[in-house]
Short mmCIF file of C-alpha atoms in Angstrom, two decimals:
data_model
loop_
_atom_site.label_atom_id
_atom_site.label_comp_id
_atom_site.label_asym_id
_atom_site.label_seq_id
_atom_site.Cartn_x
_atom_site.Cartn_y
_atom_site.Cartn_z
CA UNK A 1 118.19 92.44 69.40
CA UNK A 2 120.04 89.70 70.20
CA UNK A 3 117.83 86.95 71.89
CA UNK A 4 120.11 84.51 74.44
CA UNK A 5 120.07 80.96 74.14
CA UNK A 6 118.56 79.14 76.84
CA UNK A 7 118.67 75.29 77.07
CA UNK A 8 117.34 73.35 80.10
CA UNK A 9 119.41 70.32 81.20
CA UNK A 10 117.20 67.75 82.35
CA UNK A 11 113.92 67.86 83.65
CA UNK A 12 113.71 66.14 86.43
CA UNK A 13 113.29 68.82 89.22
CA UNK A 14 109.56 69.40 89.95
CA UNK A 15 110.62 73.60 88.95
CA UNK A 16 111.62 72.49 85.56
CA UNK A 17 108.38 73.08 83.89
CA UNK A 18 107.75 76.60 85.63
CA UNK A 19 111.43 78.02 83.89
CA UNK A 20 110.60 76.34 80.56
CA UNK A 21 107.00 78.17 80.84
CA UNK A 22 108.73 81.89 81.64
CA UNK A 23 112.22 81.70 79.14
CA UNK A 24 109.63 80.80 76.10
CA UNK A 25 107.56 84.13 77.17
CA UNK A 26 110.05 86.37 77.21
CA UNK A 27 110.81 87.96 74.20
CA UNK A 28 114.47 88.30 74.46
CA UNK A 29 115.01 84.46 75.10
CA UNK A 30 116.05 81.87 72.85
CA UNK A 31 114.60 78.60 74.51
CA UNK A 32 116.45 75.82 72.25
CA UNK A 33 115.20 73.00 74.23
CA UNK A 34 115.92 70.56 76.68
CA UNK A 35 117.87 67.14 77.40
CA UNK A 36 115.94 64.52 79.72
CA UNK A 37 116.71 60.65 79.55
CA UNK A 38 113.74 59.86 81.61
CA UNK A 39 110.56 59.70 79.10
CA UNK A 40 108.12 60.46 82.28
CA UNK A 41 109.92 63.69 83.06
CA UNK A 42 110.08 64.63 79.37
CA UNK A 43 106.31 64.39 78.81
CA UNK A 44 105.78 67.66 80.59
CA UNK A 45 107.67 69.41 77.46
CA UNK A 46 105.68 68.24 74.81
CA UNK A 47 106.14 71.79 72.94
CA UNK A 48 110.08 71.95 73.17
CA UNK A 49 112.60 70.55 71.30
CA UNK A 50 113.63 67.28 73.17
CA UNK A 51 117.80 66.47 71.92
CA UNK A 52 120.17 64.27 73.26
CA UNK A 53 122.32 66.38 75.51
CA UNK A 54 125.19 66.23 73.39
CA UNK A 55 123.23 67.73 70.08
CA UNK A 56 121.49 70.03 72.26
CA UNK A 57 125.43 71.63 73.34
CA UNK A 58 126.17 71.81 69.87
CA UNK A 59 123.73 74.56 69.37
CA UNK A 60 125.95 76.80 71.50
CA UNK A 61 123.74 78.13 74.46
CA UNK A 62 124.84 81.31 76.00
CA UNK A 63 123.64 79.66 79.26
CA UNK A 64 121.68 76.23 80.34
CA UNK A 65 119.64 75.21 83.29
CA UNK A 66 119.97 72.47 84.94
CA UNK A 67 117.68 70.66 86.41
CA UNK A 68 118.27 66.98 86.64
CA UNK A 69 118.65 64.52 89.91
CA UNK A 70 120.65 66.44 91.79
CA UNK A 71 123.76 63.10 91.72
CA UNK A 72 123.78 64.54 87.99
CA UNK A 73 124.67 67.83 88.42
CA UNK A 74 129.11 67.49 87.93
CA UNK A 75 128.49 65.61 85.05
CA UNK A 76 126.01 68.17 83.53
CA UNK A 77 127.87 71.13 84.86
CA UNK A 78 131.02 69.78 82.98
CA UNK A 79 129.72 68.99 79.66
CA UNK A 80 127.84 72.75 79.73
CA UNK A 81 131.11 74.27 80.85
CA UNK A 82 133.29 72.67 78.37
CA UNK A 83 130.49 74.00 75.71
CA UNK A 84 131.09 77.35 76.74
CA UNK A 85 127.94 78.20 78.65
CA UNK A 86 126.85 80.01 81.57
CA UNK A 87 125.06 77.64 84.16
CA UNK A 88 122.36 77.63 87.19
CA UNK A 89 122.26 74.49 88.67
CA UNK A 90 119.15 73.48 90.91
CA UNK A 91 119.95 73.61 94.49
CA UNK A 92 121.92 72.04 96.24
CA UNK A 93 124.89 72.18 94.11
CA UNK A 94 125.98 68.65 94.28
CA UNK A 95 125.67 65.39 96.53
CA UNK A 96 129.47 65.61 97.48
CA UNK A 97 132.01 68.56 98.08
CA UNK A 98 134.16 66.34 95.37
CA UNK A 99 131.50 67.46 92.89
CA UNK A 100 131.01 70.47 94.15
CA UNK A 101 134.47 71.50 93.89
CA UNK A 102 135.19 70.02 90.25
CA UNK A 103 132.00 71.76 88.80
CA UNK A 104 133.65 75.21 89.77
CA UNK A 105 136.65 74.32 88.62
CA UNK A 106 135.10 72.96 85.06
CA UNK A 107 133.86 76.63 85.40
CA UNK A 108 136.74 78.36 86.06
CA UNK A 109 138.94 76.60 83.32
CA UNK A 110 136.56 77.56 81.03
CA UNK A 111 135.84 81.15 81.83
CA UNK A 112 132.07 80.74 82.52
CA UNK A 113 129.93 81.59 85.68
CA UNK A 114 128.54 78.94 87.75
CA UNK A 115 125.13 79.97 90.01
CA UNK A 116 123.18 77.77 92.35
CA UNK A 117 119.32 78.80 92.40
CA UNK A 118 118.51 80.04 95.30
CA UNK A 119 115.67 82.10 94.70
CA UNK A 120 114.53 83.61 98.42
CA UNK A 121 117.37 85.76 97.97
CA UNK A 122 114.77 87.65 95.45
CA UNK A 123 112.16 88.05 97.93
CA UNK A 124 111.49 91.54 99.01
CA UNK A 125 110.79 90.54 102.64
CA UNK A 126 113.91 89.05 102.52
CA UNK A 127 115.70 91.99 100.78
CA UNK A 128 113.78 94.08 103.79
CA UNK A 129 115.75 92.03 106.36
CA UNK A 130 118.85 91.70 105.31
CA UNK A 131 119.55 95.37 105.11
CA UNK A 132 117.58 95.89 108.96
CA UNK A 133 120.34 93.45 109.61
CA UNK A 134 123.14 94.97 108.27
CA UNK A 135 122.60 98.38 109.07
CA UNK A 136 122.25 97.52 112.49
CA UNK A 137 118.79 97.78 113.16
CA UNK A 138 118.27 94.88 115.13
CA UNK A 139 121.37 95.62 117.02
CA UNK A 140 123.87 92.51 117.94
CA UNK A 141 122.28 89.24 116.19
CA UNK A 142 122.11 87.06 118.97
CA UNK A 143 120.23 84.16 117.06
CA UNK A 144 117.75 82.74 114.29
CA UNK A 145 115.23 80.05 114.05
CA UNK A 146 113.99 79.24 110.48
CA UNK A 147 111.77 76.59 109.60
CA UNK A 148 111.16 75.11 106.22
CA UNK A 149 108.61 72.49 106.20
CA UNK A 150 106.11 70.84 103.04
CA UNK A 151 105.17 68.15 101.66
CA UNK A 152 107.70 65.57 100.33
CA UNK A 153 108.07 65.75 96.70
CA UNK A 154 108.11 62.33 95.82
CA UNK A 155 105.14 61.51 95.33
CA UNK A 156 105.48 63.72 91.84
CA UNK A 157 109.35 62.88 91.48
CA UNK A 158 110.49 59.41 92.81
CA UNK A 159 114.07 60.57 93.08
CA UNK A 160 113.47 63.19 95.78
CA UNK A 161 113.35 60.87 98.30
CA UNK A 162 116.14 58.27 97.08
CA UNK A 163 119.59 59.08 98.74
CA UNK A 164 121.34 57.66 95.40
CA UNK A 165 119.79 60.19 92.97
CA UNK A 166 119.25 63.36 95.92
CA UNK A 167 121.86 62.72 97.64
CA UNK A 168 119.57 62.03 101.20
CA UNK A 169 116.12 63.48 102.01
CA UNK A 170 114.31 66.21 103.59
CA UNK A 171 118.01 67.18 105.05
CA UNK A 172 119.16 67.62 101.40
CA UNK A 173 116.06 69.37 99.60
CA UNK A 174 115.64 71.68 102.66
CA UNK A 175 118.56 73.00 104.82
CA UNK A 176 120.27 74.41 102.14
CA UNK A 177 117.51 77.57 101.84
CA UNK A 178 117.74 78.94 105.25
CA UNK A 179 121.19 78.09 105.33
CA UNK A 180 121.88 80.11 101.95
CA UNK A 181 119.86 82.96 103.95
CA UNK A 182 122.42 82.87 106.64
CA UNK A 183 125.35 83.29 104.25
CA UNK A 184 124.00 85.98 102.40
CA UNK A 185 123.61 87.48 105.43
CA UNK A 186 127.49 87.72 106.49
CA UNK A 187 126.95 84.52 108.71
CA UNK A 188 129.65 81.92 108.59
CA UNK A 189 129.10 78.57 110.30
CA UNK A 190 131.61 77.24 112.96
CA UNK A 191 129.84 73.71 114.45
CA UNK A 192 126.82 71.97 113.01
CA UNK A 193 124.87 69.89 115.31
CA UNK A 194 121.82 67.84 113.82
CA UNK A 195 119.22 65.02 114.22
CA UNK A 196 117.54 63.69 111.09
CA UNK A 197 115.16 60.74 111.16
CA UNK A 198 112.80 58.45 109.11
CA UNK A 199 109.31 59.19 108.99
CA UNK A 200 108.30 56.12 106.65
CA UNK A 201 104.10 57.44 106.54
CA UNK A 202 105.60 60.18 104.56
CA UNK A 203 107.93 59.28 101.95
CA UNK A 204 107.31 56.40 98.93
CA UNK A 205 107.06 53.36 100.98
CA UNK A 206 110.31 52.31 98.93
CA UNK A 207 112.04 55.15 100.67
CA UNK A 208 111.17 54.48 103.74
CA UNK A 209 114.68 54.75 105.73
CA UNK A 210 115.37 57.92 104.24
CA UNK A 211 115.82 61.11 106.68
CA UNK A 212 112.26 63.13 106.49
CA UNK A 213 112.30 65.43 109.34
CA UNK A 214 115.15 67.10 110.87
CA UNK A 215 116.26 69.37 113.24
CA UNK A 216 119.81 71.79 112.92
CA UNK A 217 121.42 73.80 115.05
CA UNK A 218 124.47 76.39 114.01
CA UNK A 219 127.08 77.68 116.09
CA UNK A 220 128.13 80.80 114.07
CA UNK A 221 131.28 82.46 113.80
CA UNK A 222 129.54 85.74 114.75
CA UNK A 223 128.67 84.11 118.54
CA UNK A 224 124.86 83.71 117.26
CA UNK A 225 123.21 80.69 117.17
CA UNK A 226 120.78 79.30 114.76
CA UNK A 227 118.20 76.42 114.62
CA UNK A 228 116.75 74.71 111.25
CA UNK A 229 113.59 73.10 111.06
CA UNK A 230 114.13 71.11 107.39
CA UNK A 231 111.20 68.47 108.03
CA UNK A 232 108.96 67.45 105.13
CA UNK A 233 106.56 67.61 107.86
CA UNK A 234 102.93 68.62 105.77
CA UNK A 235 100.85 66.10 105.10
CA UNK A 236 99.43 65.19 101.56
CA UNK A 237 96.14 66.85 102.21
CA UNK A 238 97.87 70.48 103.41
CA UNK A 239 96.62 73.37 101.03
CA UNK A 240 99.95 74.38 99.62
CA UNK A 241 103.26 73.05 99.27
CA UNK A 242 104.34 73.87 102.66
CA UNK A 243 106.29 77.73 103.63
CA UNK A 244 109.26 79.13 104.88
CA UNK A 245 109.81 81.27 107.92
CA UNK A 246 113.05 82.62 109.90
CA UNK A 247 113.30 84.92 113.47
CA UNK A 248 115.85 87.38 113.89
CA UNK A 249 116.49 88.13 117.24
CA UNK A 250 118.62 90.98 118.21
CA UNK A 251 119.76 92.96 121.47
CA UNK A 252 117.60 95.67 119.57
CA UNK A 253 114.31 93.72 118.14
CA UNK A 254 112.96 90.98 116.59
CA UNK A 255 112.57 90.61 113.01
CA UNK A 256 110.25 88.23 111.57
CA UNK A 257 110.03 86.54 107.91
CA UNK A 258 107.09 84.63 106.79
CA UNK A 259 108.59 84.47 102.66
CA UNK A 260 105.12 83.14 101.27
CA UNK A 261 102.50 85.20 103.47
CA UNK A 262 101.16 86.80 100.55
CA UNK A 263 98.43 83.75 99.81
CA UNK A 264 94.71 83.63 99.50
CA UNK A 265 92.19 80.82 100.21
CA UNK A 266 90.61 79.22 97.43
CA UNK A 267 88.14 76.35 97.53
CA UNK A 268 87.04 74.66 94.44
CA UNK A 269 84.94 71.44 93.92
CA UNK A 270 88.46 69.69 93.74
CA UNK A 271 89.35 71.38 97.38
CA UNK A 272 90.86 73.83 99.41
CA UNK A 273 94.43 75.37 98.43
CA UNK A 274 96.60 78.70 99.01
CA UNK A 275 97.14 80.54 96.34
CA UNK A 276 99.83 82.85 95.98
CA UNK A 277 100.00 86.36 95.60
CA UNK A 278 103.15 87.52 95.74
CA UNK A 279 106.04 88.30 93.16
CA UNK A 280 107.61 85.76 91.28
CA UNK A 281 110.98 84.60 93.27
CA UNK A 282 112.14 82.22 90.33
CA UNK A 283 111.22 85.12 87.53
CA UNK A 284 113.38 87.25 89.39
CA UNK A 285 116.34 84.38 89.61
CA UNK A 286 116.30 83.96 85.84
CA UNK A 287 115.77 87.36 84.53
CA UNK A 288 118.97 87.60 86.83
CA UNK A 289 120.61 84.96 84.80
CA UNK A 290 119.94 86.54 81.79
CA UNK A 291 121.69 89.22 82.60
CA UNK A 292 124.63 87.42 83.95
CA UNK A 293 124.54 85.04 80.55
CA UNK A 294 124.95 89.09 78.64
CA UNK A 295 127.95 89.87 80.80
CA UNK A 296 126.19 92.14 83.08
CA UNK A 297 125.96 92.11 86.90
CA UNK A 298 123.53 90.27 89.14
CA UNK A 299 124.68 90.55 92.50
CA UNK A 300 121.94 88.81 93.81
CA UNK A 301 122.42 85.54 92.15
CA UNK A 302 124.32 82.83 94.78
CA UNK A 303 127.28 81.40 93.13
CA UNK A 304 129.36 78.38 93.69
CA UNK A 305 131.22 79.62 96.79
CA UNK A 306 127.38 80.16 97.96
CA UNK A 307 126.87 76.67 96.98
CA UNK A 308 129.77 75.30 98.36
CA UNK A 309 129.36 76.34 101.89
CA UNK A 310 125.52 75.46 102.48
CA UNK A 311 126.42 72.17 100.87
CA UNK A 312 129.12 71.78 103.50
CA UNK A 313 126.55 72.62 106.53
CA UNK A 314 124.24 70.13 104.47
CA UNK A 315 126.70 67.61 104.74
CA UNK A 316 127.92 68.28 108.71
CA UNK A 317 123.91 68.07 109.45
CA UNK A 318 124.27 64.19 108.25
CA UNK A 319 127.70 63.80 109.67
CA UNK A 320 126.70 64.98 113.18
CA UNK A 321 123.24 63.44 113.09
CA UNK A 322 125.28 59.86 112.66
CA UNK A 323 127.70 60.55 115.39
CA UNK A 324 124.67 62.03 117.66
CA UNK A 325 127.87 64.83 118.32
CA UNK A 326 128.92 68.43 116.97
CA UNK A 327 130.64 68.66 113.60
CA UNK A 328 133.58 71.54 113.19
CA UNK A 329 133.34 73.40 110.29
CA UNK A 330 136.10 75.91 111.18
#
């Protein structure tokens, strides 16, 4: 057997340590290590091979992971293409449509596949809706309202919450989910109308002007409407990370999604948390890699069109929230 060679390009992103854990379990994986610049980030991997990025390409990876600040990703995304290997960036794609654009062209040029990790699209709930949806359950779609709330990140990665390295804040790390949802659903977006604001009491006091709850609303091309809820709006003390939920309303029903229901309460001497139950969303997302790395099909991983287009509703959301007016996407 053939085992594919996996190498993780920086480790910045707080999921980093979770796909390092499942590609050096799985028996048909290669892990071959990982390229970080930032010591703090790199003490996590204490049992891989830590290379300078350029060494680490030399070893020929069938595909790499990125997972760096997401102002990183072109750069990254360019030297892995040029290497000849397969890549899933960490959402969102890029910071700009610029980058966004160049990475799939680096892609294209050199014949490899470019994937943005979007792992909900693995969820069975979800799986569940989308087809109620398309086979016409639900009847017309006359709107949506997702919310995806937690706990800023910062506190455990610095950059999440620094516009320079993420690109803005809660806006950024959390419209781009439901938004993904929506495209994989058939949706296209027409106008994007937003309001993002400051929260200072929950972001690094350095961070303070930084955008931490928000509020989006989608005129689709369909004639539905949609709202997103992209706040990092749970406080330090809430018992998990913070969950994701979208309605579906049609002229036939209402659907419904609650992606991280499956949870249990556990309380320890440390304190109270949720623990989760159900399957393993990011599992799913790589094993789907894998297969796309071996030339086979995995039509449920998002690629860089997917990318493209919820970074463009990403980047209307900021546009119209500093105009205080509708942005055109059509």
């Amino acid at each position: 057997m053939t085992r594919v060679k996996i190498a993780l390009l920086g480790a910045a992103h707080v999921h980093a340590p979770g796909y390092a854990a499942w590609l050096q379990a799985q028996p048909d994986v290669e892990f071959i290590g990982f390229s970080e610049d930032n010591p703090q980030y790199a003490r996590d991997f204490a049992a891989a091979p830590h290379l300078p990025l350029a060494q680490l390409l030399a070893l020929n990876p069938h595909g790499v992971i990125i997972c760096s600040e997401n102002a990183k990703h072109r750069a990254l995304t360019e030297a892995a293409a040029q290497a000849g290997a397969h890549i899933l960036c960490e959402k969102p794609i890029s910071t700009t449509l610029e980058d966004a654009q160049a990475m799939r062209r680096a892609c294209q040029h050199s014949g490899v596949s470019l994937h943005v990790a979007y792992p909900l699209r693995y969820s069975p709930a979800v799986q569940e809706l989308r087809q109620l949806i398309s086979m016409g359950d639900l009847g017309e779609i006359l709107a949506y309202s997702g919310i995806n709330h937690s706990i800023c990140p910062d506190r455990d990665r610095a950059w999440f919450s620094d516009p320079a390295l993420a690109g803005g804040g809660a806006g950024m790390d959390h419209i781009v989910h439901l938004a993904d949802l929506l495209f994989s659903f058939g949706e296209r977006v027409d106008s994007v109308y937003a309001q993002l604001r400051p929260v200072p009491e929950l972001v690094l006091p350095e961070h303070a002007g930084v955008d931490a709850v928000g509020l989006v609303t989608l005129r689709l091309a369909s004639g539905a409407g949609a709202t997103i809820d992209c706040s990092w709006s749970r406080p330090r003390s809430y018992p998990r990370w913070g969950h994701l939920k979208l309605d579906v309303i049609g002229t036939r029903g209402l659907q419904s999604l609650d992606a991280f229901a499956e949870s249990i309460n556990v309380t320890t001497p440390g304190g109270h948390h949720w623990a989760g139950y159900g399957p393993d969303l990011n599992a799913a997302m790589l094993r789907d890699f894998i297969h796309a790395c071996q030339g086979q099909a995995a039509p449920l991983l998002a690629d860089a069109e997917a990318g493209e287009e919820t970074l463009k509703i990403v980047l209307a959301a900021y546009a119209s929230s500093e105009c205080n007016a509708p942005v055109s996407l059509s």
